[in-house]
Short mmCIF file of C-alpha atoms in Angstrom, two decimals:
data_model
loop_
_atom_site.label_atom_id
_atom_site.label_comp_id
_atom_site.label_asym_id
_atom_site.label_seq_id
_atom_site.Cartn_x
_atom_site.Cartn_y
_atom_site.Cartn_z
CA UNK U 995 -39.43 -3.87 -12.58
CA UNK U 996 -38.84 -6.80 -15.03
CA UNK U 997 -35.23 -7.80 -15.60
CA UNK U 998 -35.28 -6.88 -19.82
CA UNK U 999 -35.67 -3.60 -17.86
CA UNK U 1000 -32.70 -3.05 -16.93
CA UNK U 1001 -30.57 -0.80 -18.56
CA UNK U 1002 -26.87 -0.92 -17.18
CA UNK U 1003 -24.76 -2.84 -14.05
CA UNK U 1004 -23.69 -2.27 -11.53
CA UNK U 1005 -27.32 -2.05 -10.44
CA UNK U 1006 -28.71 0.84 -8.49
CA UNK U 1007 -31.04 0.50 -5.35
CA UNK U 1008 -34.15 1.53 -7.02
CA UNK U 1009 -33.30 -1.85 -9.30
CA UNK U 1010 -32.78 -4.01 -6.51
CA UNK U 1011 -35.61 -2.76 -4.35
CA UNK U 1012 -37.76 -3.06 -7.67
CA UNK U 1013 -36.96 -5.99 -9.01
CA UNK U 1014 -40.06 -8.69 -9.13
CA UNK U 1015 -39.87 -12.32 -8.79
CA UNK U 1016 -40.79 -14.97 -11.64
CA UNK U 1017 -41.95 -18.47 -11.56
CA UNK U 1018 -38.39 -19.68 -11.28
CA UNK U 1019 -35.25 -18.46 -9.84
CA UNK U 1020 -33.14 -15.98 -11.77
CA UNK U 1021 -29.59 -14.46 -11.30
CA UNK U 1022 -28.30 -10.99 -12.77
CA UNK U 1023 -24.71 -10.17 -12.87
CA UNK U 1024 -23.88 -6.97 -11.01
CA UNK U 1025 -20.59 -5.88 -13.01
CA UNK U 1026 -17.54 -7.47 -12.16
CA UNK U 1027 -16.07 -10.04 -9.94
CA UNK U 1028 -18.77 -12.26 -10.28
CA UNK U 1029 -21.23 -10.73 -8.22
CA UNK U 1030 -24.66 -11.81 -8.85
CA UNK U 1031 -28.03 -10.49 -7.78
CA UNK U 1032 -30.36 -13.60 -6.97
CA UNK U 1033 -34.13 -13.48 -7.25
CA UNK U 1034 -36.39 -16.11 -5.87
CA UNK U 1035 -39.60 -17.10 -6.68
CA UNK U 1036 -40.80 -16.58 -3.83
CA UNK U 1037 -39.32 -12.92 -3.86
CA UNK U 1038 -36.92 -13.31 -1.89
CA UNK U 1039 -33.52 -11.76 -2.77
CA UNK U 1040 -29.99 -12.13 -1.66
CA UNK U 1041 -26.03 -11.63 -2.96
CA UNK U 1042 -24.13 -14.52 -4.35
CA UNK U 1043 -20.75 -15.04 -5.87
CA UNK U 1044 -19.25 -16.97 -8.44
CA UNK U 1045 -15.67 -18.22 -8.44
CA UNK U 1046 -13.77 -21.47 -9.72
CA UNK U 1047 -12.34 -23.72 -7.12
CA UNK U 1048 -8.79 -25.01 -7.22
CA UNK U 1049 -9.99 -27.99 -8.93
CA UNK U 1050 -11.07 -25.60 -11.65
CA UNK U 1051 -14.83 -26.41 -11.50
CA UNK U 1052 -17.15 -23.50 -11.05
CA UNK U 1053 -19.04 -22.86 -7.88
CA UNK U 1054 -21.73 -20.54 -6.14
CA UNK U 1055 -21.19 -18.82 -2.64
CA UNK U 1056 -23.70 -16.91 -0.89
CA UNK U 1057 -22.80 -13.54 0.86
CA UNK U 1058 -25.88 -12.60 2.49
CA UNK U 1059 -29.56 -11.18 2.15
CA UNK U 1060 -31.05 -8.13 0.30
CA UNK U 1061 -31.45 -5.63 2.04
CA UNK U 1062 -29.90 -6.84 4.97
CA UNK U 1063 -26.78 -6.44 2.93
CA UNK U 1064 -26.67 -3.40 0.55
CA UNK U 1065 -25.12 -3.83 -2.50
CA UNK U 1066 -21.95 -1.72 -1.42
CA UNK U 1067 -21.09 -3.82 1.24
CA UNK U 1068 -21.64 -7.27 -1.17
CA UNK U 1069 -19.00 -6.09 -3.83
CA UNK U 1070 -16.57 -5.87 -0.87
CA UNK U 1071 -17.47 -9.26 0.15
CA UNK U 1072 -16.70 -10.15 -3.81
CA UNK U 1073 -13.82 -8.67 -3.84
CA UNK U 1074 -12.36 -10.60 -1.05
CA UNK U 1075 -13.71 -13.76 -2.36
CA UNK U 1076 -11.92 -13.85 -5.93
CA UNK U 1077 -8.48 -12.19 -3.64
CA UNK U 1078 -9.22 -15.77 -2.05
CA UNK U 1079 -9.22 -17.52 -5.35
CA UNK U 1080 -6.19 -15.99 -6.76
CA UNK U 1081 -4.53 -17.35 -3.96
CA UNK U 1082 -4.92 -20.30 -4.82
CA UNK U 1083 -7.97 -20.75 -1.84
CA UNK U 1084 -11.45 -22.26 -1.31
CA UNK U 1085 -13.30 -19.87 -0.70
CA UNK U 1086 -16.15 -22.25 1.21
CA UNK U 1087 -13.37 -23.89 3.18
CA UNK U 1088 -11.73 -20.57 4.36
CA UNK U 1089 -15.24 -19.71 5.20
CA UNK U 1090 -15.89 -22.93 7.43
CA UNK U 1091 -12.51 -22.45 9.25
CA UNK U 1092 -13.86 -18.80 10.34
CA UNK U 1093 -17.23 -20.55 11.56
CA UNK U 1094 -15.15 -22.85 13.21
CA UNK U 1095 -13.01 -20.22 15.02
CA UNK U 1096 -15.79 -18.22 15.89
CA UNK U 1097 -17.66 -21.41 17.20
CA UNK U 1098 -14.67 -22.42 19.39
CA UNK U 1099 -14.60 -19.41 20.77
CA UNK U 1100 -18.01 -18.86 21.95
CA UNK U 1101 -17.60 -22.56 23.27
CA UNK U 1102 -14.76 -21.49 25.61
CA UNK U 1103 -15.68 -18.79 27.62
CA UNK U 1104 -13.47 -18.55 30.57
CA UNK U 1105 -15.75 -19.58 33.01
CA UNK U 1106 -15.81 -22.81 31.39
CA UNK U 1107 -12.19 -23.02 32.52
CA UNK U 1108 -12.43 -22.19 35.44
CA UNK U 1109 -15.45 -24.76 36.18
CA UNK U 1110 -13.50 -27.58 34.91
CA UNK U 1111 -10.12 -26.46 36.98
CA UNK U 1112 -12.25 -25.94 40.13
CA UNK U 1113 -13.66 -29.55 39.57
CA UNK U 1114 -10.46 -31.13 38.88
CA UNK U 1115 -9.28 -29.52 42.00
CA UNK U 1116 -12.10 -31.45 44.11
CA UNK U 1117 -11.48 -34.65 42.68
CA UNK U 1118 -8.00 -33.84 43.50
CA UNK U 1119 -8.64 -33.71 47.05
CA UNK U 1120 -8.91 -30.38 48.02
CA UNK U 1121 -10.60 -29.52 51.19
CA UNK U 1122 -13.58 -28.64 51.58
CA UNK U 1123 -13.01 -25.36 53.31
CA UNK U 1124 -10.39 -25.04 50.49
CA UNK U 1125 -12.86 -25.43 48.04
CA UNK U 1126 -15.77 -23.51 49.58
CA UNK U 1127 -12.97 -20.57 49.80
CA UNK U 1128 -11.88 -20.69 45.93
CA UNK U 1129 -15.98 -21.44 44.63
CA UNK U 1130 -16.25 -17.80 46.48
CA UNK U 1131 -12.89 -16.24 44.63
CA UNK U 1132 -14.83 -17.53 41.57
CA UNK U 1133 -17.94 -16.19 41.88
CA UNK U 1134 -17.18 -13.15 43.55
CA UNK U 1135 -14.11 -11.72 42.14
CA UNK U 1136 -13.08 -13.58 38.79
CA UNK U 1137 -16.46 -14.57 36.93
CA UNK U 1138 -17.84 -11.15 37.04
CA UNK U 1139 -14.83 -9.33 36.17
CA UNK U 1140 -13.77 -12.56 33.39
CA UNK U 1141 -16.39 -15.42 33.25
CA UNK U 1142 -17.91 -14.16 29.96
CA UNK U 1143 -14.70 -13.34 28.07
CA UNK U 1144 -13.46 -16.07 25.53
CA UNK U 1145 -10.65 -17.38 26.96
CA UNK U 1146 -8.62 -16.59 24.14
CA UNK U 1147 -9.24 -13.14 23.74
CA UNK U 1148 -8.14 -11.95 27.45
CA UNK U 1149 -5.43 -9.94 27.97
CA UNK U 1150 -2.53 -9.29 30.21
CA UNK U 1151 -4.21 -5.53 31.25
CA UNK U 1152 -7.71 -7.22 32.50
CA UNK U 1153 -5.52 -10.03 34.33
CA UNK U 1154 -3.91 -6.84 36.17
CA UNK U 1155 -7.07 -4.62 36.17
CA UNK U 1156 -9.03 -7.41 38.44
CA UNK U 1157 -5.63 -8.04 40.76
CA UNK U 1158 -5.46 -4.43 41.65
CA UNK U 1159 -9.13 -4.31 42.23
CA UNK U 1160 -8.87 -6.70 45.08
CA UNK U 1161 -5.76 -5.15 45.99
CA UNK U 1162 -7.52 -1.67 46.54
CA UNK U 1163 -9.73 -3.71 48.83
CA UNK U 1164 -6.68 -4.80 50.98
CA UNK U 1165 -7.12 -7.83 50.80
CA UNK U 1166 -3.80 -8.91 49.71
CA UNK U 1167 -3.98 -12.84 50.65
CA UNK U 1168 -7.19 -12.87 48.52
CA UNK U 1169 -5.39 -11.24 45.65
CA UNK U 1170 -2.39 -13.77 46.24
CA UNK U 1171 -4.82 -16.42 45.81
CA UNK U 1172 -6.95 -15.10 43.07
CA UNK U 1173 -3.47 -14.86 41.52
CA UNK U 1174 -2.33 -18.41 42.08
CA UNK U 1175 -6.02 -19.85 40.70
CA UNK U 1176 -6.07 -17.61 37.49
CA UNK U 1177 -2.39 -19.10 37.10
CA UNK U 1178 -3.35 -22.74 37.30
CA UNK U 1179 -7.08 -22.10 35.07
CA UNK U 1180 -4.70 -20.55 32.05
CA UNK U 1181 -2.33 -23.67 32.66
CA UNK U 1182 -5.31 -26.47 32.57
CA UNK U 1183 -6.53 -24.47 29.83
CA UNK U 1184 -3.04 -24.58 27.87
CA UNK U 1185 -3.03 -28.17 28.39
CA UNK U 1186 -6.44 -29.08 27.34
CA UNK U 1187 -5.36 -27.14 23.60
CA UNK U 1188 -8.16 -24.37 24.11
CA UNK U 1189 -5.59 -21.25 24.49
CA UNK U 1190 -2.31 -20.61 23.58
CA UNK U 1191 -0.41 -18.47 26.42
CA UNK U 1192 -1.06 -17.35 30.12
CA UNK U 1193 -1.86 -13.32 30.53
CA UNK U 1194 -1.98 -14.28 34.08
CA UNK U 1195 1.92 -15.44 34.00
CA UNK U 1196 3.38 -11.80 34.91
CA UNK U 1197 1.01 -10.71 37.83
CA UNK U 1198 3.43 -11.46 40.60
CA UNK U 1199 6.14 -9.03 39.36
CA UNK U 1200 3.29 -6.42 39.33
CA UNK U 1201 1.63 -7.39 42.78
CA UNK U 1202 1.70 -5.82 45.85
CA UNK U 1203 3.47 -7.21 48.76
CA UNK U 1204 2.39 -7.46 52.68
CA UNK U 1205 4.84 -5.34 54.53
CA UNK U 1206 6.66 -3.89 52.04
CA UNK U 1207 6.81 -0.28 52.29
CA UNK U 1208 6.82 2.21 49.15
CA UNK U 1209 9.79 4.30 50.23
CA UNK U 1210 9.00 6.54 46.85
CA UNK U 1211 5.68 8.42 46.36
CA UNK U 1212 4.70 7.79 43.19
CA UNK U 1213 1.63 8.12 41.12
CA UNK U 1214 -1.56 5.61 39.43
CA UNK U 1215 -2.44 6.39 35.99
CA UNK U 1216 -5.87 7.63 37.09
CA UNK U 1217 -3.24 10.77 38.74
CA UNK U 1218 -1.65 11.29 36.06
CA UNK U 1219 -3.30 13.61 33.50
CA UNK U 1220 -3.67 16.03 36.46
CA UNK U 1221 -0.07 15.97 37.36
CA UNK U 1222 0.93 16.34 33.56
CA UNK U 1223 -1.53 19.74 32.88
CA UNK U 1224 0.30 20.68 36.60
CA UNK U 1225 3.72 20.17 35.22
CA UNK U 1226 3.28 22.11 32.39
CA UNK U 1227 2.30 25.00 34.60
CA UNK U 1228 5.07 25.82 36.19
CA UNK U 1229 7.03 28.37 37.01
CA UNK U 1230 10.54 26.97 37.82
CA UNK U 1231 13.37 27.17 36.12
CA UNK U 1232 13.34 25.76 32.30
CA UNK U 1233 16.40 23.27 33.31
CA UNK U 1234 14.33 21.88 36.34
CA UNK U 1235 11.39 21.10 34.17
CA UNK U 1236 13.46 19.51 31.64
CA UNK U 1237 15.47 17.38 34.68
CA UNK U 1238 11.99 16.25 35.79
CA UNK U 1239 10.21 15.37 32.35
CA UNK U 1240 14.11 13.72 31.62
CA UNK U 1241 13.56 11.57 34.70
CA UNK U 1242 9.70 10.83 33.78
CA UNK U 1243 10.44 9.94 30.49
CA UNK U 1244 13.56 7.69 30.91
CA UNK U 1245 12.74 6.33 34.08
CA UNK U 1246 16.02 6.67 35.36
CA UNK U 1247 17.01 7.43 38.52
CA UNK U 1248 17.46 11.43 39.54
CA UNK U 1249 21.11 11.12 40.15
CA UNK U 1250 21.65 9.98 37.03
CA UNK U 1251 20.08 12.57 35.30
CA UNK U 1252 21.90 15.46 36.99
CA UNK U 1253 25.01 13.63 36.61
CA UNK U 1254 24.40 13.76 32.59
CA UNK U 1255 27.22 15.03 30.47
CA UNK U 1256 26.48 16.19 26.73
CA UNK U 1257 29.59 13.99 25.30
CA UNK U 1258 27.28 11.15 26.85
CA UNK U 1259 24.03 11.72 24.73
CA UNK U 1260 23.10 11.25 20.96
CA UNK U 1261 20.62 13.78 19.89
CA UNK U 1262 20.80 11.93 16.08
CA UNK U 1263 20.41 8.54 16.96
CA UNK U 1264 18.50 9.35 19.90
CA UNK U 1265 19.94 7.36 22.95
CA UNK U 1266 22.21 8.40 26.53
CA UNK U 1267 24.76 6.67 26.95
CA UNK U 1268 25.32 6.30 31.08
CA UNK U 1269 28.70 5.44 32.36
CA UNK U 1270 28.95 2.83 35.00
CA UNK U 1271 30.32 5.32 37.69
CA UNK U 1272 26.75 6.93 37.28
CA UNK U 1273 24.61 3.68 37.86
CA UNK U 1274 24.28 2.18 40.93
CA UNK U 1275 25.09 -0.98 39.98
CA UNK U 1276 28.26 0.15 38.50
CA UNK U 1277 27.16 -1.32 34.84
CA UNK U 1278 26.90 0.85 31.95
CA UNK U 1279 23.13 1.34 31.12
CA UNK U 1280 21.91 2.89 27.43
CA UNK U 1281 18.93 4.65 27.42
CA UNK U 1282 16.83 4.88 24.52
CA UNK U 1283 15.36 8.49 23.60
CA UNK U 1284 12.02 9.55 22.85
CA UNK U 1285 11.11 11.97 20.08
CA UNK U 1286 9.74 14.57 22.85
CA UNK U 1287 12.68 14.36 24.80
CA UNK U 1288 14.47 14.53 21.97
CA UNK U 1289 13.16 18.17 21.03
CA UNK U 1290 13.41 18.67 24.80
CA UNK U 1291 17.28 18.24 25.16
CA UNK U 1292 17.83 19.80 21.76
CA UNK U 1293 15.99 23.16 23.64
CA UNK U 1294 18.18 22.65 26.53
CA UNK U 1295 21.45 22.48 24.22
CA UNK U 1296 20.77 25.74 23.45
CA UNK U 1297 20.92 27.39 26.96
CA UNK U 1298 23.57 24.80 28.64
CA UNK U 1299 25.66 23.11 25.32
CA UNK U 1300 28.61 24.85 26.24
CA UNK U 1301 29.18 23.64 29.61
CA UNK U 1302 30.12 19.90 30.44
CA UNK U 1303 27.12 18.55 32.50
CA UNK U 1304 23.49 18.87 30.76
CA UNK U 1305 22.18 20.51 34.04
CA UNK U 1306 24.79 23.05 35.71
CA UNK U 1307 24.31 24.43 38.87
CA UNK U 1308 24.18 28.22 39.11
CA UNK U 1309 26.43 28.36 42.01
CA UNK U 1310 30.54 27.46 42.46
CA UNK U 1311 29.24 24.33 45.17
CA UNK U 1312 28.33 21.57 42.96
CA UNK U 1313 29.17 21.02 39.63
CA UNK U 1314 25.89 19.68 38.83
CA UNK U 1315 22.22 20.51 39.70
CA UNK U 1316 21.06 19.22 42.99
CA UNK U 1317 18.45 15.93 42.89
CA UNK U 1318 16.61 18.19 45.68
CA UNK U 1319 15.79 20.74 42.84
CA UNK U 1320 13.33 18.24 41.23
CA UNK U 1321 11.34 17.75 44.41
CA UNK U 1322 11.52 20.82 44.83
CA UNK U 1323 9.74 21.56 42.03
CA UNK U 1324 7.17 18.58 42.23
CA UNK U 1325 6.13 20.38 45.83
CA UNK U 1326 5.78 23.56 44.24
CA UNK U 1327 2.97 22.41 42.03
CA UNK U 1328 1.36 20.50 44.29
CA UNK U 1329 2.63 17.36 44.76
CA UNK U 1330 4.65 17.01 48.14
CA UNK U 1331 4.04 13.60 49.29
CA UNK U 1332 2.63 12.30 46.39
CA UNK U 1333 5.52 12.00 44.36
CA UNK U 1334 9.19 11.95 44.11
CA UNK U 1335 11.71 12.67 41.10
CA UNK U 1336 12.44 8.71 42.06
CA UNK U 1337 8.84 7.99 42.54
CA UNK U 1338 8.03 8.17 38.66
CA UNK U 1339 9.97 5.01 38.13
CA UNK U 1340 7.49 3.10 39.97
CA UNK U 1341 5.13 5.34 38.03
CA UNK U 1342 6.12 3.99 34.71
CA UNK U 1343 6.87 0.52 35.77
CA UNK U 1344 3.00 -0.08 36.93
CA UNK U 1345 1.54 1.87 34.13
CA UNK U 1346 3.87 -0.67 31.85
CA UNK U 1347 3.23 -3.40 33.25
CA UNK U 1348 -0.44 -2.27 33.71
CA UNK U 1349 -0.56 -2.45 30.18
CA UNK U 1350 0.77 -5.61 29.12
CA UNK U 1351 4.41 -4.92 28.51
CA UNK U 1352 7.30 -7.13 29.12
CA UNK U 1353 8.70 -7.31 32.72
CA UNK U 1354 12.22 -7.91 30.96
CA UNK U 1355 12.17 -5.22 29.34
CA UNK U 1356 10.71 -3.14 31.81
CA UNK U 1357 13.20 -4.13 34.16
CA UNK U 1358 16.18 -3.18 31.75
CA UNK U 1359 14.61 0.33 31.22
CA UNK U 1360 15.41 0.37 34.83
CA UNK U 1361 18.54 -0.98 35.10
CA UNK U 1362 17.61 -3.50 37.53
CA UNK U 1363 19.26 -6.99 37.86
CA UNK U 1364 17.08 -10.13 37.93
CA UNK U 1365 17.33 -11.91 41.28
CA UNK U 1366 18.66 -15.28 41.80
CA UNK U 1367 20.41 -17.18 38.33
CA UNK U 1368 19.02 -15.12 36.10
CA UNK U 1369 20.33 -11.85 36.93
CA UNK U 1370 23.94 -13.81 36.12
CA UNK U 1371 23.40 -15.44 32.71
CA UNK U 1372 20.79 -12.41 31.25
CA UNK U 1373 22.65 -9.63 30.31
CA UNK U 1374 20.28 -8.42 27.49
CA UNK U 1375 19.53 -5.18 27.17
CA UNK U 1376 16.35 -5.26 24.98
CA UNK U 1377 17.70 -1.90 23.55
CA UNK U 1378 15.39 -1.83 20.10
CA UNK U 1379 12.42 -3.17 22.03
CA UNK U 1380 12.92 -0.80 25.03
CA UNK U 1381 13.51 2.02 21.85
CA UNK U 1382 9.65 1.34 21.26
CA UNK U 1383 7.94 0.71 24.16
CA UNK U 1384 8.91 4.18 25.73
CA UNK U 1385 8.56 6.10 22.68
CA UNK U 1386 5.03 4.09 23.58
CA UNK U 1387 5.18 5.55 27.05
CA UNK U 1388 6.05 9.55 26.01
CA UNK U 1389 2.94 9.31 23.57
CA UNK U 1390 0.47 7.84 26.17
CA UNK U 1391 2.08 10.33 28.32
CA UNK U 1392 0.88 13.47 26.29
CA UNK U 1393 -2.29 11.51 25.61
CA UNK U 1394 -3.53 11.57 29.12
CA UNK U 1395 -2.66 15.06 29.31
CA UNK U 1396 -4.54 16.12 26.51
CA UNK U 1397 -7.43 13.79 27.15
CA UNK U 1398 -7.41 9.79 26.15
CA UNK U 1399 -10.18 8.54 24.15
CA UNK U 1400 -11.67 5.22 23.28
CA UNK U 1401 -10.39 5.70 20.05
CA UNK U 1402 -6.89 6.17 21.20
CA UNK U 1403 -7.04 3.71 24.27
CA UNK U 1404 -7.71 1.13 21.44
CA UNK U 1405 -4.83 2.21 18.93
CA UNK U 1406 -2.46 2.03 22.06
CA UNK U 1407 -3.46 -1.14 23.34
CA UNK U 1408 -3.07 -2.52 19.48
CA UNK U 1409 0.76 -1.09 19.60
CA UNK U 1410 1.36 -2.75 22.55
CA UNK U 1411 0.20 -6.13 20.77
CA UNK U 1412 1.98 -5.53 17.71
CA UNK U 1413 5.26 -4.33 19.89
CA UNK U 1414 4.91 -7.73 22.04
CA UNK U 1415 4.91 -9.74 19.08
CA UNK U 1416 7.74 -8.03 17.39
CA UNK U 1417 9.79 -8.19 20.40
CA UNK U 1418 9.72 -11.22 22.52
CA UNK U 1419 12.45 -11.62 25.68
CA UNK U 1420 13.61 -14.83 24.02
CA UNK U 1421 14.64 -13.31 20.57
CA UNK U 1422 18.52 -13.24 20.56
CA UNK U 1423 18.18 -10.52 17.78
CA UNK U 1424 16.59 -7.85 21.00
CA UNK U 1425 19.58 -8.59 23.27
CA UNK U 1426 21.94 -5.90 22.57
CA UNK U 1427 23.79 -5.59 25.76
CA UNK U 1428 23.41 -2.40 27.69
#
């Protein structure tokens, strides 16, 4: 087809496709924005863009090949280039800044890092055996899990996912080690200006220790969507099951569950309010409510509103429900041994920190108090942050149970990101005391 052929714009593929070359280079404008269809002599044929720089002198800017880029995609790319402009924006120099980006990060992958900490380390004067012992770390455990990652773009979760690997192994001194080196390669690497933060920083909170003992069953996420299809299959009584999913979804402690009055809950604003007599360590503790535990309390109103205590017992003994009911239950659907109504607070506070959540704010949802100085001077309760990361932690809940995508894995991961950014430990605007 000859270009006095054609008959209207924006041009349609047969156009494009048919379009033939003449002796010299010729441009047709594809409708608005710009857009131009360029044919080469040589007949060659590709997408370019035309837009006035800030200086106010007119420019060209190519956006790719025909057909490698159809002539949808190319108004897109249009679009985005005259948004550019209106801003005020080169588009050429916005362009080279991405290049550059993408350059640097293909330049640092991590085991670039770790070869130039494991270097400096020699020179240092480490020992031999030393040495010989962390080259093996390297490239046995860490460059195959991270070596090929841009050291930029790895998170908190894989930092975690490789610890626990070698922790599975038993090998707790290597994963002490491993943890110590990953440590020190972020640190080099924050010094030399080629990444920002350390996703290795929180690993010790999250690690296993040699000799402790795990006085509470508890459960992995790879247990859990089996426990949650269990749970919803049984048979006790309707207050039990709403104690248990209480516990799981607060991560409180059982006796302070049971203890629950209604005068101490907000269905409206969504938050328990637990009096210091009920907390072990006699402070006050709020407790932020999910939507599903939400709908589950406002269920339970109906069949125990009218008494003080949000779980009764049945007989004139105790005023309250027994903790013993809850494991009770847990054995009766399979679980004795494997988990404890106190168990699913080490439950949530792996999975958490597992992925990539605050230890902070983690450790408010459970009421615990930092050691040393810091559990003096920090009383922040993180109340608005904790608000959305277990409203985070109900939803991944009934994820797993009804079967967790890539799709989803992704969109939770991303509100974990946007949640971390919105709600950093330092912010004096998070600390509302609990």
């Amino acid at each position: 087809m000859k270009r006095h052929e054609i008959k209207r714009t924006p041009l349609a593929e047969t156009v494009l496709r048919s379009l033939e070359p003449e002796n010299k280079l010729y441009r047709i404008k594809d409708g608005s924005n710009q857009l131009h269809f360029t044919v080469a002599a040589n007949g060659s044929k590709r997408w370019e863009v035309r837009f006035k720089r800030p200086d106010g002198k007119w420019s060209w800017m190519g956006v790719g090949g025909y057909p490698a880029v159809s002539a949808k995609l190319a108004r897109k790319h249009a679009d985005l280039i005259q948004a550019l402009v209106s801003d005020g924006k080169d588009p050429r120099e916005v362009r080279r800044a991405e290049d550059a980006a993408r350059k640097e990060l293909i330049e640092h992958p991590f085991s670039e890092s770790c070869e130039y900490w494991h270097s400096k380390k020699v020179d240092e004067g480490y020992a031999q055996k030393t040495a010989n012992q962390m080259r093996g770390y390297l490239d046995n455990d860490i460059l195959p899990e991270l070596g090929n990652i841009p050291i930029r773009q790895i998170t908190p979760k894989q930092c975690a996912d490789l610890q626990h690997k070698i922790e599975l192994a038993g090998t707790l001194d290597k994963s002490k080690k491993v943890r110590q080196a990953l440590n020190q390669i972020f640190r080099y690497a924050i010094g030399r200006g080629i990444c920002d933060n350390n996703p290795a920083s929180e690993l010790g909170y999250i690690a296993t220790r040699r000799g402790s003992k795990t006085s509470y069953p508890h459960l992995l996420e790879p247990e859990l969507p089996n426990f949650l299809r269990a749970l919803g299959c049984s048979t006790a009584r309707k207050q039990t099951q709403i104690a248990t999913k209480m516990i799981l979804l607060t991560a409180s402690r059982p006796g302070m569950v049971v203890k629950a009055e209604w005068t101490h809950v907000n269905l409206d604003q969504a938050f328990w309010v637990v009096p210091d007599g009920n907390m072990k360590n006699r402070k006050q503790h709020i407790v932020p409510l999910s939507t599903q535990l939400v709908a589950l309390l406002s269920e339970l109103k109906a069949m125990t509103g009218r008494s003080r205590y949000l779980f009764p017992c049945i007989g004139p003994k105790n005023p309250t429900m027994p903790t013993d009911s809850i494991n009770k239950m847990l054995r009766g659907i399979g679980y004795k041994g494997r988990l404890t109504g106190h168990g699913s607070r080490h439950t949530a506070s792996t999975l958490l920190h597992e992925h990539g959540w605050y230890h902070f704010h983690i450790e408010a949802q459970l009421s615990h108090k930092m050691p040393g100085v810091a559990g003096v001077y920090n009383q922040a309760g993180y109340l608005e942050a904790r608000r959305v990361m277990m409203q985070w932690y109900a939803d991944y809940l009934d994820t797993l149970r009804e079967g967790l995508t890539e799709d989803k894995r992704a969109d939770f991961e991303q509100r974990v990101i946007q949640a971390m950014q919105r709600y950093r430990p330092g912010d004096a605007s998070q600390n509302i005391a609990a």
